[in-house]
Amino acid sequence: MAEGDNVSAFSMEGGQDAVGLPRIVMVTEGSDTSASSASSTTPSEDNWADLIKSSEIPPEYWHIQKLVKYMKAGNQTATMVALSCLKDHDLTIEVNQRAIQEIGGLELLVNLLETRDLCCILGSLAVLKDISPNIEIRKKVTDLGAIPLLVGLLSDPAKDVQILAAETIANLGRIRKTRKFCRKFGGLPKLIDLLDIKERYLVTPREELNLEETQFLDIARAGAKALWSMSASQRNREAMRKFGMIPLIARLLKTVHLDVAVPAVGLLQMCANETSFQLAIQTEKMVNDLITHLANEDKDLKTYCSLAIYKCASDPITRDMIREAGGLELLIDAAKDTTNRANKPLMAAVTGALWKCANSEASVKKLDFLGAVPILVRLLDDENDGVLTNVAGALAECAKYPPNREKIRASGGIPMLIHHLNNTYKPLLENVPLVLMECAKEHNCMMQIDELDGVRLIWSLLKNDSKKVQTNAALALSPCVQNAPDSGEMVRSFVGALELTVDLLDSDDHNVLSAVCAAIATIAKDNENLAVISDHGVVAKLSKLVSTTDDHLRANLGVAIAYCCDWAQNRQEFGKRGAITPLVNYMTSRDPNVHRATALALYHLSFYSINCVTMHAAGVVQFLLETIGSKDPILQEASAGCLCNIRKLALATEKIKLKQ
């Protein structure tokens, strides 16, 4: 028997994998949908419209319909013979599938599942397995009530029946209704039971196993395929965990058999969307097995391992385990292998895994040692948006390590990154500004960004309707404006840029507001720009935000208020608009960044005497006496300055009273 084949005479030799490659969308899927899952349907399956129109219907079409008629009219023997003849046809061809469907063959095949004749059941299952990849047939078979019958056959003593029933469920499970019915009729625990085989079978080559032991492997493979399809549903994933699938899948990962490893890892990466499974991958020591399979030359297996790593590497402990197990080396090898460039699912998975793994200093240093930056920069010319998004994300993490900023520039990355600012794919537009934000902190990089008109393009992203794009673009503006040569004139040369920035203070998103406040704090350091944003009502808009309880927003808001005080009557206007007392309350926060920003704001506001009176009445002195002893020099100096101004006012008042 060939590897992966079933022992039944009705099984399909060299049968195609029941589960296809995942689409390249790096998002955490939580809904009961087949989109972006390993069991997604392809557009070509959507209807029969593309079936032969101009050419004649082939003779096989009529022959298949005759066989179905014999099955309807004949006795048991005739049915078995007709099923055998039916299997001689290529049932993966759409016209042959249609022949069965249009003459009522699906109803007959489902009815045969209720018979007690083993040969008829096997024949029906073998046909259903071959034709069920078609979406129309999947829907029809599910509507005919096949799922409860197939679930029942999972407990059949005949191993052939279990294998074919599980593989048919794997195909049918690509639609939502099937996944729901399988859970409702108790199919999940039965499928999980199929995974329970001895570890010896998993680690022993097939040629050293006997026929019965090989069947157990095929059962586990079919069960993993079916569960893989079922895992597109969040409810199913949670049910699988409750039914005890985690230890079994951990054991299955130790397999040396490729046909078992692919669905096992495919199932695991789908379940890795859930936090509970991410923790289990860490605690059950599955990371080492994933890295072992990542070294396999099979592209599908490498893809699914990378996807699992992508989803789990958000946890710092898991990232450390991946790095220590040699995962970064394998991911870099896959990324720089030019033969992989055409395989977009693999490239997206690998670059996504690198992105998430790079979210720690130790991993970035390891990637730097492996020469990751030039490799990633070369991938910026890829035509796939998913790959580009992940590459930009990985570069943004790498650029936090200062030496890598110059490497990005030297590798020609900055022109390509700026080019991608013209893209319309929002996830990509979220990541590119973050790379440029880090690069702008280095003089040579900033010069090149300025020469290529990168700052204007970043500023234009503030008009994007995505809150995250707005946030990251605003974050990138601060270092760009701060480090650009003649930044004040550059900012004023962008028509409508300052008005656009001030208008974003009306946003209802705290992340956007925080990033815009940081940008305004940098812009306001130039007096002419401060005059422009003051005319656009920046004081009124900032004053409306002082009631916030978000510490991240408070920190940037305080700095923005501080630097906006230094124009005309702005500090007086802040006082009139009631911004002082809420600012004093910020000092009760436990965030040292909030303390520093608040003290800075209060210091700048305290140059107006009435503001000092308001601060004193709000009890600011007690807080300032505590923060004046801080080890933070900015906080210490701002606190001392504010106390000094309050004290000067008090002394001046005493002198006036004495004179009177």
Short mmCIF file of C-alpha atoms in Angstrom, two decimals, residues 118-291:
data_model
loop_
_atom_site.label_atom_id
_atom_site.label_comp_id
_atom_site.label_asym_id
_atom_site.label_seq_id
_atom_site.Cartn_x
_atom_site.Cartn_y
_atom_site.Cartn_z
CA LEU A 118 -19.69 -2.63 4.42
CA CYS A 119 -18.83 -2.63 0.72
CA CYS A 120 -21.68 -0.26 -0.13
CA ILE A 121 -20.67 2.09 2.69
CA LEU A 122 -17.03 2.07 1.60
CA GLY A 123 -17.99 2.66 -2.03
CA SER A 124 -20.29 5.54 -1.16
CA LEU A 125 -17.69 7.14 1.12
CA ALA A 126 -14.97 6.81 -1.51
CA VAL A 127 -17.13 8.63 -4.07
CA LEU A 128 -18.28 11.30 -1.60
CA LYS A 129 -14.67 11.94 -0.57
CA ASP A 130 -13.66 12.54 -4.18
CA ILE A 131 -16.53 14.83 -5.14
CA SER A 132 -16.97 16.79 -1.89
CA PRO A 133 -14.18 19.32 -2.60
CA ASN A 134 -16.79 20.99 -4.86
CA ILE A 135 -18.59 23.70 -2.89
CA GLU A 136 -22.01 23.05 -4.44
CA ILE A 137 -21.78 19.38 -3.58
CA ARG A 138 -20.59 20.16 -0.06
CA LYS A 139 -23.66 22.29 0.54
CA LYS A 140 -26.02 19.74 -0.98
CA VAL A 141 -24.57 16.76 0.89
CA THR A 142 -24.74 18.67 4.18
CA ASP A 143 -28.36 19.65 3.52
CA LEU A 144 -29.17 16.00 2.81
CA GLY A 145 -28.25 15.12 6.39
CA ALA A 146 -24.94 13.40 5.75
CA ILE A 147 -23.13 14.81 8.80
CA PRO A 148 -24.90 12.76 11.52
CA LEU A 149 -24.37 9.62 9.41
CA LEU A 150 -20.67 10.38 8.89
CA VAL A 151 -20.21 11.13 12.59
CA GLY A 152 -21.76 7.77 13.37
CA LEU A 153 -19.37 6.00 10.99
CA LEU A 154 -16.39 7.45 12.86
CA SER A 155 -17.09 4.78 15.51
CA ASP A 156 -17.34 1.92 12.99
CA PRO A 157 -15.09 -1.07 13.77
CA ALA A 158 -13.75 -1.03 10.20
CA LYS A 159 -10.72 1.23 10.03
CA ASP A 160 -11.29 1.86 6.31
CA VAL A 161 -14.69 3.34 7.12
CA GLN A 162 -13.23 5.59 9.83
CA ILE A 163 -10.57 6.89 7.46
CA LEU A 164 -12.95 7.65 4.59
CA ALA A 165 -15.61 9.15 6.89
CA ALA A 166 -13.02 11.50 8.47
CA GLU A 167 -11.62 12.55 5.09
CA THR A 168 -15.13 13.25 3.79
CA ILE A 169 -15.85 15.35 6.87
CA ALA A 170 -12.58 17.18 6.21
CA ASN A 171 -13.86 18.22 2.77
CA LEU A 172 -17.39 19.02 3.92
CA GLY A 173 -16.01 21.03 6.87
CA ARG A 174 -15.00 23.86 4.60
CA ILE A 175 -18.49 25.32 4.96
CA ARG A 176 -19.88 26.85 8.12
CA LYS A 177 -23.03 24.75 8.39
CA THR A 178 -21.03 21.52 8.35
CA ARG A 179 -18.76 22.72 11.15
CA LYS A 180 -21.78 23.63 13.24
CA PHE A 181 -23.52 20.30 12.59
CA CYS A 182 -20.37 18.34 13.38
CA ARG A 183 -20.15 20.02 16.77
CA LYS A 184 -23.88 19.66 17.39
CA PHE A 185 -23.95 15.92 16.60
CA GLY A 186 -20.92 15.04 18.71
CA GLY A 187 -18.39 14.68 15.93
CA LEU A 188 -15.53 16.57 17.61
CA PRO A 189 -14.78 14.13 20.46
CA LYS A 190 -14.93 11.22 18.01
CA LEU A 191 -12.49 12.93 15.66
CA ILE A 192 -10.19 13.72 18.58
CA ASP A 193 -10.24 10.03 19.55
CA LEU A 194 -8.80 9.21 16.11
CA LEU A 195 -5.64 11.10 17.06
CA ASP A 196 -4.97 8.79 19.99
CA ILE A 197 -2.33 6.43 18.60
CA LYS A 198 0.89 5.07 20.05
CA GLU A 199 3.92 7.33 19.81
CA ARG A 200 5.93 4.40 18.44
CA TYR A 201 3.87 4.45 15.24
CA LEU A 202 4.55 8.17 14.84
CA VAL A 203 8.34 7.93 15.13
CA THR A 204 8.83 4.69 13.19
CA PRO A 205 9.28 4.78 9.38
CA ARG A 206 6.35 3.32 7.44
CA GLU A 207 8.41 0.54 5.92
CA GLU A 208 9.02 -0.80 9.44
CA LEU A 209 5.32 -0.85 10.34
CA ASN A 210 2.89 -3.67 9.54
CA LEU A 211 -0.43 -3.17 7.77
CA GLU A 212 -2.49 -2.65 10.95
CA GLU A 213 -0.02 -0.13 12.38
CA THR A 214 -0.01 1.78 9.11
CA GLN A 215 -3.79 1.95 9.26
CA PHE A 216 -3.57 3.64 12.65
CA LEU A 217 -1.33 6.28 11.09
CA ASP A 218 -3.87 6.83 8.30
CA ILE A 219 -6.64 7.16 10.86
CA ALA A 220 -4.68 9.82 12.77
CA ARG A 221 -3.92 11.63 9.51
CA ALA A 222 -7.59 11.64 8.48
CA GLY A 223 -8.68 12.75 11.95
CA ALA A 224 -6.20 15.64 11.90
CA LYS A 225 -7.45 16.69 8.46
CA ALA A 226 -11.06 16.72 9.64
CA LEU A 227 -10.24 18.64 12.81
CA TRP A 228 -8.24 21.09 10.72
CA SER A 229 -11.37 21.90 8.73
CA MET A 230 -13.45 22.08 11.90
CA SER A 231 -10.97 24.49 13.52
CA ALA A 232 -12.12 27.34 11.26
CA SER A 233 -14.84 27.85 13.89
CA GLN A 234 -13.91 29.58 17.14
CA ARG A 235 -16.53 27.57 19.00
CA ASN A 236 -15.09 24.36 17.63
CA ARG A 237 -11.60 25.35 18.72
CA GLU A 238 -12.79 25.95 22.24
CA ALA A 239 -14.70 22.65 22.23
CA MET A 240 -11.59 20.80 20.99
CA ARG A 241 -9.61 22.18 23.91
CA LYS A 242 -12.27 21.08 26.38
CA PHE A 243 -12.38 17.60 24.85
CA GLY A 244 -8.65 17.19 25.54
CA MET A 245 -7.12 17.59 22.10
CA ILE A 246 -3.99 19.46 23.27
CA PRO A 247 -1.98 16.48 24.65
CA LEU A 248 -2.86 14.40 21.59
CA ILE A 249 -1.80 17.07 19.12
CA ALA A 250 1.42 17.55 21.12
CA ARG A 251 2.15 13.85 20.68
CA LEU A 252 1.20 13.95 17.00
CA LEU A 253 3.75 16.73 16.37
CA LYS A 254 6.57 14.29 17.13
CA THR A 255 5.78 12.32 13.99
CA VAL A 256 8.36 11.61 11.31
CA HIS A 257 5.65 11.06 8.70
CA LEU A 258 5.10 14.05 6.42
CA ASP A 259 1.50 13.16 5.56
CA VAL A 260 0.65 13.20 9.29
CA ALA A 261 2.78 16.24 10.17
CA VAL A 262 1.18 18.56 7.59
CA PRO A 263 -2.43 18.31 8.87
CA ALA A 264 -1.24 18.16 12.49
CA VAL A 265 0.70 21.42 12.19
CA GLY A 266 -2.05 22.92 10.02
CA LEU A 267 -4.55 22.16 12.78
CA LEU A 268 -2.25 23.57 15.44
CA GLN A 269 -1.67 26.86 13.61
CA MET A 270 -5.41 27.35 13.23
CA CYS A 271 -5.96 26.72 16.94
CA ALA A 272 -3.07 29.04 17.80
CA ASN A 273 -5.49 31.94 17.27
CA GLU A 274 -6.70 31.17 20.80
CA THR A 275 -4.74 32.33 23.84
CA SER A 276 -5.29 29.00 25.57
CA PHE A 277 -3.63 27.12 22.72
CA GLN A 278 -0.76 29.63 22.59
CA LEU A 279 -0.10 28.92 26.26
CA ALA A 280 -0.37 25.17 25.64
CA ILE A 281 2.18 25.34 22.81
CA GLN A 282 4.56 26.89 25.34
CA THR A 283 3.82 24.62 28.31
CA GLU A 284 3.60 21.37 26.32
CA LYS A 285 7.02 22.06 24.76
CA MET A 286 5.60 22.05 21.23
CA VAL A 287 7.96 24.83 20.09
CA ASN A 288 10.88 22.44 19.61
CA ASP A 289 8.74 20.14 17.46
CA LEU A 290 7.59 23.11 15.38
CA ILE A 291 11.20 24.14 14.80
#
